[in-house]
Short mmCIF file of C-alpha atoms and ligand atoms in Angstrom, two decimals:
data_model
loop_
_atom_site.label_atom_id
_atom_site.label_comp_id
_atom_site.label_asym_id
_atom_site.label_seq_id
_atom_site.Cartn_x
_atom_site.Cartn_y
_atom_site.Cartn_z
CA MET A 281 93.34 106.70 106.66
CA LEU A 282 90.28 108.95 106.34
CA PHE A 283 87.10 108.88 108.38
CA GLU A 284 83.92 110.90 108.37
CA ARG A 285 81.79 111.83 111.34
CA THR A 286 78.80 109.52 111.58
CA ARG A 287 76.09 109.20 114.20
CA GLY A 288 78.38 107.19 116.49
CA THR A 289 81.31 109.62 116.30
CA THR A 290 81.08 111.62 119.48
CA GLN A 291 82.02 115.29 119.53
CA ALA A 292 84.92 114.32 121.83
CA ALA A 293 86.46 112.16 119.07
CA VAL A 294 87.04 115.16 116.80
CA LYS A 295 87.16 117.95 119.42
CA ASP A 296 90.05 120.41 119.00
CA THR A 297 91.09 118.98 115.63
CA LYS A 298 92.50 121.59 113.28
CA VAL A 299 90.70 121.83 109.96
CA VAL A 300 92.47 122.51 106.65
CA ARG A 301 89.97 124.75 104.87
CA GLY A 302 91.54 124.95 101.39
CA TYR A 303 89.88 127.14 98.77
CA PRO A 304 86.53 128.90 99.33
CA LEU A 305 83.56 126.58 98.70
CA VAL A 306 85.50 123.61 97.33
CA GLY A 307 87.96 123.27 100.23
CA GLY A 308 90.67 120.69 99.44
CA LEU A 309 88.82 119.10 96.49
CA VAL A 310 91.07 120.69 93.87
CA ASP A 311 94.14 119.27 95.61
CA VAL A 312 92.52 115.86 96.10
CA PHE A 313 91.79 115.52 92.38
CA ARG A 314 95.11 117.02 91.31
CA ASP A 315 97.27 114.78 93.52
CA GLY A 316 95.34 113.14 96.38
CA PRO A 317 98.20 111.17 97.98
CA GLY A 318 100.62 114.14 97.69
CA PHE A 319 98.06 116.49 99.25
CA MET A 320 97.30 114.13 102.16
CA MET A 321 101.05 113.66 102.71
CA ARG A 322 101.55 117.44 102.94
CA VAL A 323 98.65 117.81 105.38
CA ALA A 324 100.10 115.01 107.53
CA GLN A 325 103.59 116.53 107.46
CA ASP A 326 102.24 119.96 108.42
CA HIS A 327 100.45 118.46 111.45
CA PRO A 328 102.68 115.67 112.80
CA GLY A 329 100.93 113.33 115.22
CA GLU A 330 97.58 115.08 114.90
CA VAL A 331 94.19 114.10 113.59
CA VAL A 332 93.39 116.77 110.99
CA GLY A 333 90.08 117.73 109.43
CA VAL A 334 90.07 118.43 105.67
CA ARG A 335 87.18 120.37 104.14
CA LEU A 336 85.87 118.82 100.93
CA GLY A 337 83.10 121.08 99.68
CA PRO A 338 80.47 121.16 102.41
CA THR A 339 81.80 118.09 104.26
CA THR A 340 84.80 117.50 106.50
CA VAL A 341 86.79 114.28 106.51
CA TYR A 342 89.42 113.46 109.11
CA LEU A 343 92.90 112.31 108.23
CA VAL A 344 94.47 109.83 110.67
CA THR A 345 98.12 109.00 110.15
CA TYR A 346 99.62 107.82 113.44
CA PRO A 347 99.56 104.04 113.93
CA GLU A 348 97.92 104.29 117.38
CA HIS A 349 95.21 106.56 116.00
CA VAL A 350 94.63 104.28 113.00
CA GLN A 351 94.36 101.32 115.38
CA GLN A 352 91.77 103.13 117.49
CA VAL A 353 89.65 104.02 114.45
CA VAL A 354 89.79 100.47 113.09
CA LEU A 355 89.09 98.73 116.42
CA ASP A 356 86.48 101.10 117.84
CA TRP A 357 84.05 100.47 115.02
CA ARG A 358 81.00 101.55 117.01
CA THR A 359 82.39 105.08 117.41
CA PHE A 360 84.01 105.33 113.99
CA GLY A 361 81.22 103.86 111.88
CA LYS A 362 80.98 103.66 108.11
CA GLY A 363 77.61 105.40 107.80
CA GLY A 364 78.83 108.69 106.25
CA GLY A 365 78.27 109.99 102.71
CA MET A 366 81.57 108.57 101.43
CA PHE A 367 80.51 105.04 102.31
CA LYS A 368 77.02 105.60 100.93
CA ALA A 369 78.68 106.47 97.62
CA THR A 370 80.30 103.02 97.52
CA ARG A 371 76.94 101.15 97.56
CA PRO A 372 76.39 100.80 93.79
CA LEU A 373 79.74 99.01 93.41
CA LEU A 374 80.45 97.43 96.79
CA GLY A 375 76.91 96.92 98.07
CA HIS A 376 76.95 95.60 101.63
CA GLY A 377 80.23 93.66 101.54
CA LEU A 378 82.57 93.45 104.54
CA LEU A 379 84.69 96.39 103.52
CA THR A 380 81.92 98.98 103.58
CA SER A 381 79.14 97.50 105.74
CA ASP A 382 78.65 98.72 109.24
CA GLY A 383 77.50 97.89 112.77
CA ASP A 384 75.64 94.67 113.52
CA PHE A 385 75.27 93.67 109.86
CA TRP A 386 79.07 93.89 109.43
CA LEU A 387 79.61 91.88 112.64
CA HIS A 388 77.23 89.17 111.45
CA GLN A 389 78.96 88.92 108.04
CA ARG A 390 82.38 89.07 109.63
CA ARG A 391 81.56 86.14 111.96
CA MET A 392 80.21 84.15 109.06
CA MET A 393 83.23 84.82 106.83
CA GLN A 394 86.12 84.72 109.29
CA PRO A 395 86.33 80.88 109.33
CA LEU A 396 86.79 80.91 105.55
CA PHE A 397 90.18 82.55 105.97
CA GLN A 398 91.60 79.84 108.25
CA PRO A 399 95.13 78.76 107.26
CA ALA A 400 93.89 75.36 106.01
CA ASN A 401 91.47 77.00 103.56
CA LEU A 402 94.08 79.49 102.40
CA ALA A 403 96.66 76.71 101.98
CA ALA A 404 94.22 74.96 99.63
CA LEU A 405 94.29 78.06 97.42
CA THR A 406 98.07 78.36 97.21
CA ASN A 407 98.49 75.91 94.30
CA LEU A 408 96.19 78.08 92.24
CA MET A 409 98.04 81.25 93.28
CA VAL A 410 101.44 79.77 92.42
CA GLU A 411 100.09 78.60 89.04
CA VAL A 412 98.91 82.13 88.20
CA ILE A 413 102.15 83.75 89.37
CA GLU A 414 104.32 81.30 87.38
CA ARG A 415 102.26 81.92 84.27
CA GLU A 416 102.51 85.71 84.66
CA VAL A 417 106.28 85.57 85.33
CA ALA A 418 106.76 83.40 82.21
CA LEU A 419 104.86 86.04 80.21
CA LEU A 420 107.11 88.76 81.64
CA LEU A 421 110.21 86.79 80.66
CA THR A 422 109.06 86.59 77.06
CA ARG A 423 109.45 90.37 76.89
CA GLY A 424 113.23 89.98 77.09
CA SER A 425 115.31 92.71 78.65
CA ALA A 426 112.90 95.66 78.23
CA ILE A 427 112.56 97.90 81.28
CA ILE A 428 109.66 96.71 83.40
CA ASP A 429 107.45 99.06 85.43
CA MET A 430 107.00 97.01 88.58
CA GLU A 431 104.01 99.01 89.81
CA VAL A 432 102.11 98.15 86.63
CA GLU A 433 103.21 94.51 86.76
CA MET A 434 102.38 94.05 90.44
CA ASN A 435 98.91 95.43 89.76
CA VAL A 436 98.40 93.01 86.89
CA MET A 437 99.76 90.11 88.97
CA SER A 438 97.61 90.84 92.02
CA GLN A 439 94.50 91.42 89.86
CA ARG A 440 94.99 88.02 88.24
CA VAL A 441 95.81 86.20 91.46
CA ILE A 442 92.75 87.57 93.25
CA LEU A 443 90.30 87.09 90.38
CA GLU A 444 91.45 83.55 89.68
CA THR A 445 91.61 82.63 93.37
CA MET A 446 88.07 83.92 93.75
CA LEU A 447 86.59 82.36 90.66
CA GLY A 448 88.80 79.34 90.05
CA ARG A 449 90.05 77.59 86.98
CA GLY A 450 86.63 77.34 85.34
CA ILE A 451 86.69 80.89 84.00
CA GLU A 452 88.21 81.86 80.64
CA ARG A 453 91.09 84.32 80.59
CA SER A 454 89.15 86.57 78.20
CA GLU A 455 86.36 86.73 80.78
CA THR A 456 88.70 87.61 83.68
CA ASP A 457 90.30 90.26 81.40
CA ARG A 458 86.90 91.77 80.68
CA LEU A 459 85.85 91.66 84.33
CA ASN A 460 89.12 93.25 85.35
CA ASP A 461 88.64 96.12 82.87
CA GLU A 462 85.14 96.77 84.17
CA LEU A 463 86.38 96.67 87.78
CA GLN A 464 89.13 99.21 87.01
CA SER A 465 86.63 101.57 85.29
CA ALA A 466 84.21 101.22 88.18
CA LEU A 467 86.98 101.95 90.70
CA GLU A 468 87.90 105.16 88.89
CA GLY A 469 84.27 106.29 89.05
CA LEU A 470 84.02 105.23 92.68
CA ASN A 471 86.97 107.41 93.64
CA ARG A 472 85.27 110.47 92.12
CA ARG A 473 81.94 109.60 93.71
CA MET A 474 83.44 109.13 97.18
CA PHE A 475 85.11 112.55 97.25
CA LEU A 476 82.05 114.24 95.74
CA SER A 477 79.59 112.31 97.88
CA PHE A 478 77.78 115.50 98.91
CA LEU A 479 76.41 115.83 95.35
CA PRO A 480 73.07 114.18 94.57
CA GLU A 481 73.46 110.62 93.30
CA ARG A 482 72.03 111.55 89.90
CA PHE A 483 74.38 114.52 89.42
CA PRO A 484 76.03 113.95 86.02
CA LEU A 485 79.74 113.70 86.72
CA PRO A 486 82.28 113.21 83.90
CA GLY A 487 82.68 109.52 83.15
CA GLU A 488 79.38 108.71 84.84
CA ARG A 489 78.02 106.67 81.95
CA ARG A 490 81.15 104.47 81.86
CA TYR A 491 80.91 104.05 85.65
CA ARG A 492 77.29 102.91 85.46
CA THR A 493 77.85 100.53 82.52
CA ALA A 494 80.89 99.04 84.31
CA ILE A 495 78.79 98.35 87.42
CA ALA A 496 76.02 96.81 85.32
CA ALA A 497 78.57 94.55 83.57
CA ILE A 498 80.11 93.52 86.92
CA ASP A 499 76.67 92.73 88.38
CA ASP A 500 75.82 90.70 85.35
CA ALA A 501 79.05 88.69 85.28
CA MET A 502 79.33 88.13 89.04
CA LEU A 503 75.69 87.18 89.57
CA ARG A 504 75.85 84.75 86.66
CA LEU A 505 78.99 83.13 88.04
CA VAL A 506 77.39 82.81 91.49
CA GLN A 507 74.14 81.40 90.12
CA ASP A 508 75.90 78.92 87.80
CA ARG A 509 78.11 77.65 90.59
CA ARG A 510 75.18 77.30 92.97
CA ALA A 511 73.12 75.50 90.36
CA SER A 512 75.96 73.12 89.43
CA GLY A 513 76.34 72.10 93.08
CA ALA A 514 80.08 71.73 92.35
CA THR A 515 82.56 72.44 95.12
CA ARG A 516 85.83 73.84 93.84
CA GLU A 517 88.92 75.08 95.59
CA ASP A 518 88.27 78.78 95.25
CA LEU A 519 86.85 81.66 97.27
CA LEU A 520 83.49 81.53 95.51
CA SER A 521 82.90 77.98 96.74
CA LEU A 522 84.02 78.98 100.24
CA LEU A 523 81.59 81.91 100.27
CA LEU A 524 78.73 79.68 99.12
CA ARG A 525 79.51 77.26 101.95
CA ALA A 526 79.63 79.97 104.67
CA ARG A 527 76.87 79.55 107.26
CA ASP A 528 75.51 81.59 110.14
CA GLU A 529 76.41 79.65 113.29
CA ASP A 530 73.01 80.16 114.92
CA THR A 531 70.54 79.93 112.06
CA GLY A 532 72.51 77.74 109.63
CA GLU A 533 71.59 80.16 106.83
CA GLY A 534 74.00 81.10 104.05
CA MET A 535 74.24 84.26 101.93
CA ASP A 536 71.94 85.11 99.05
CA ASP A 537 73.39 85.65 95.54
CA ARG A 538 73.54 89.42 95.88
CA GLN A 539 75.49 89.22 99.15
CA VAL A 540 77.96 86.74 97.63
CA ARG A 541 78.41 89.18 94.70
CA ASP A 542 79.00 92.05 97.15
CA GLU A 543 81.61 90.05 99.07
CA LEU A 544 83.40 88.99 95.88
CA VAL A 545 83.67 92.57 94.61
CA SER A 546 84.70 93.80 98.07
CA ILE A 547 87.42 91.18 98.40
CA PHE A 548 88.75 92.15 94.98
CA VAL A 549 88.82 95.85 95.87
CA ALA A 550 90.22 95.29 99.39
CA GLY A 551 92.81 92.74 98.39
CA GLN A 552 94.07 93.84 94.99
CA ASP A 553 95.38 97.34 95.54
CA ALA A 554 96.82 96.70 99.02
CA THR A 555 98.72 93.64 97.81
CA ALA A 556 100.00 95.37 94.64
CA LYS A 557 101.24 98.33 96.69
CA ALA A 558 102.98 96.09 99.25
CA MET A 559 104.69 94.10 96.48
CA THR A 560 105.77 97.26 94.63
CA TRP A 561 107.42 98.58 97.80
CA LEU A 562 109.08 95.21 98.25
CA TRP A 563 110.84 95.61 94.86
CA TYR A 564 111.89 99.12 95.84
CA VAL A 565 113.40 97.88 99.11
CA LEU A 566 115.14 94.98 97.35
CA ASP A 567 116.56 97.41 94.81
CA GLN A 568 117.85 99.73 97.55
CA LYS A 569 119.41 96.79 99.34
CA SER A 570 121.14 95.47 96.25
CA ARG A 571 122.50 98.96 95.50
CA GLY A 572 123.70 99.10 99.09
CA ARG A 573 125.39 95.74 98.68
CA GLY A 574 126.98 96.92 95.42
CA ALA A 575 128.32 100.06 97.13
CA LEU A 576 129.65 97.95 100.01
CA ALA A 577 131.36 95.57 97.60
CA ARG A 578 133.06 98.55 95.92
CA GLY A 579 134.15 99.75 99.34
CA GLY A 580 131.87 102.80 99.16
CA GLY A 581 130.30 102.18 102.62
C1 HEM B 69 99.51 93.71 102.01
C2 HEM B 69 98.26 93.48 101.77
C3 HEM B 69 97.09 94.02 102.58
C4 HEM B 69 97.03 95.07 103.44
C5 HEM B 69 98.14 96.03 103.86
C6 HEM B 69 95.65 95.14 103.93
C7 HEM B 69 95.18 96.06 104.84
C8 HEM B 69 93.91 96.09 105.36
C9 HEM B 69 93.45 96.97 106.42
C10 HEM B 69 94.30 98.00 107.16
C11 HEM B 69 92.13 96.71 106.63
C12 HEM B 69 91.26 97.34 107.70
C13 HEM B 69 90.41 98.41 107.16
C14 HEM B 69 89.28 98.77 108.11
O1 HEM B 69 88.98 98.02 109.06
O2 HEM B 69 88.63 99.76 107.86
C15 HEM B 69 91.75 95.66 105.70
C16 HEM B 69 90.48 95.13 105.61
C17 HEM B 69 90.13 94.15 104.73
N1 HEM B 69 90.97 93.47 103.86
FE1 HEM B 69 92.93 93.78 103.64
N2 HEM B 69 94.92 94.14 103.35
C18 HEM B 69 95.76 93.43 102.51
C19 HEM B 69 95.43 92.35 101.71
C20 HEM B 69 94.17 91.82 101.62
C21 HEM B 69 93.81 90.68 100.78
C22 HEM B 69 94.81 89.88 99.92
C23 HEM B 69 92.47 90.49 100.93
C24 HEM B 69 91.56 89.45 100.32
C25 HEM B 69 91.89 88.55 99.47
C26 HEM B 69 91.98 91.51 101.85
C27 HEM B 69 90.66 91.67 102.22
C28 HEM B 69 90.21 92.54 103.17
C29 HEM B 69 88.81 92.64 103.60
C30 HEM B 69 87.64 91.79 103.07
C31 HEM B 69 88.75 93.65 104.56
C32 HEM B 69 87.52 94.12 105.34
C33 HEM B 69 87.48 93.33 106.63
C34 HEM B 69 86.40 93.78 107.57
O3 HEM B 69 86.04 94.96 107.62
O4 HEM B 69 85.89 92.93 108.29
N3 HEM B 69 93.04 92.29 102.24
N4 HEM B 69 92.84 95.30 104.95
#
């Protein structure tokens, strides 16, 4: 996990941390773009148990790898806020959704949305999830015995499950396909923008035009879906209907269209990748176990 120093991050929180300086001027940026996960893994392995600063151009981000440290950063949200440049760079895509909002606004949204994720509400979504999974598995089976890249398939599966659980049965597959493509393009652009957040927003980065058109297409599609659902007054068993029903406990007010759009995109981004990664590792573990069983059966120990 990475964090940046924001106004709430006291000097004490990052005091004595070693800083990986990388190349002159650019710091670790070359390594981040060449192989981000590999680079972060090497930094973590070189500094076991430590919080390490990594220079990225003129900014420093802090890499936290130990579970207790990660827990502290996640729970102490007043000290480790989300106000830095990296989070600012997420605004065009993620707006002020739960994942990237901060402080009292985050707390307010969090209190309003937490009840939506009660087991009873989630249970009501499982039929839809199972339907999507069965359909995707049937499609996989039609490919016969070709080798299947589980990382690719788990991404596709989790993208479909989340989009259809959010937006329900009323949306055409061609529309979810299009939305998914735009979301993937926007995420690629977002990654670049986050690590180059010290550059002015209008700085022309490669792929910038595609990034902007993807965000415009997402805004268009999501806002239309929100407005149509609100206007129809229909209550469906999906996340969109749950978000439209969410109310502030004190004022009784709900979210405006833009906030619902921000939460939908944030849930997609937060939920899709994490779930796909967890499921991919699950296949890896199952594979290791079955090999182990095979070796045991052959008496190989
Ligand atoms: C194995 C799967 C998952 C893992 C490992 C995972 C992990 C995490 C972690 C560590 C955070 C905390 C980040 C932070 O506070 O800065 C988080 C936040 C979040 N996750 Fe997940 N997640 C998973 C699946 C999902 C799914 C399926 C959804 C939605 C459908 C989701 C939606 C969210 C949201 C909205 C937040 C922000 C919550 C907040 O700040 O109040 N996640 N997730």
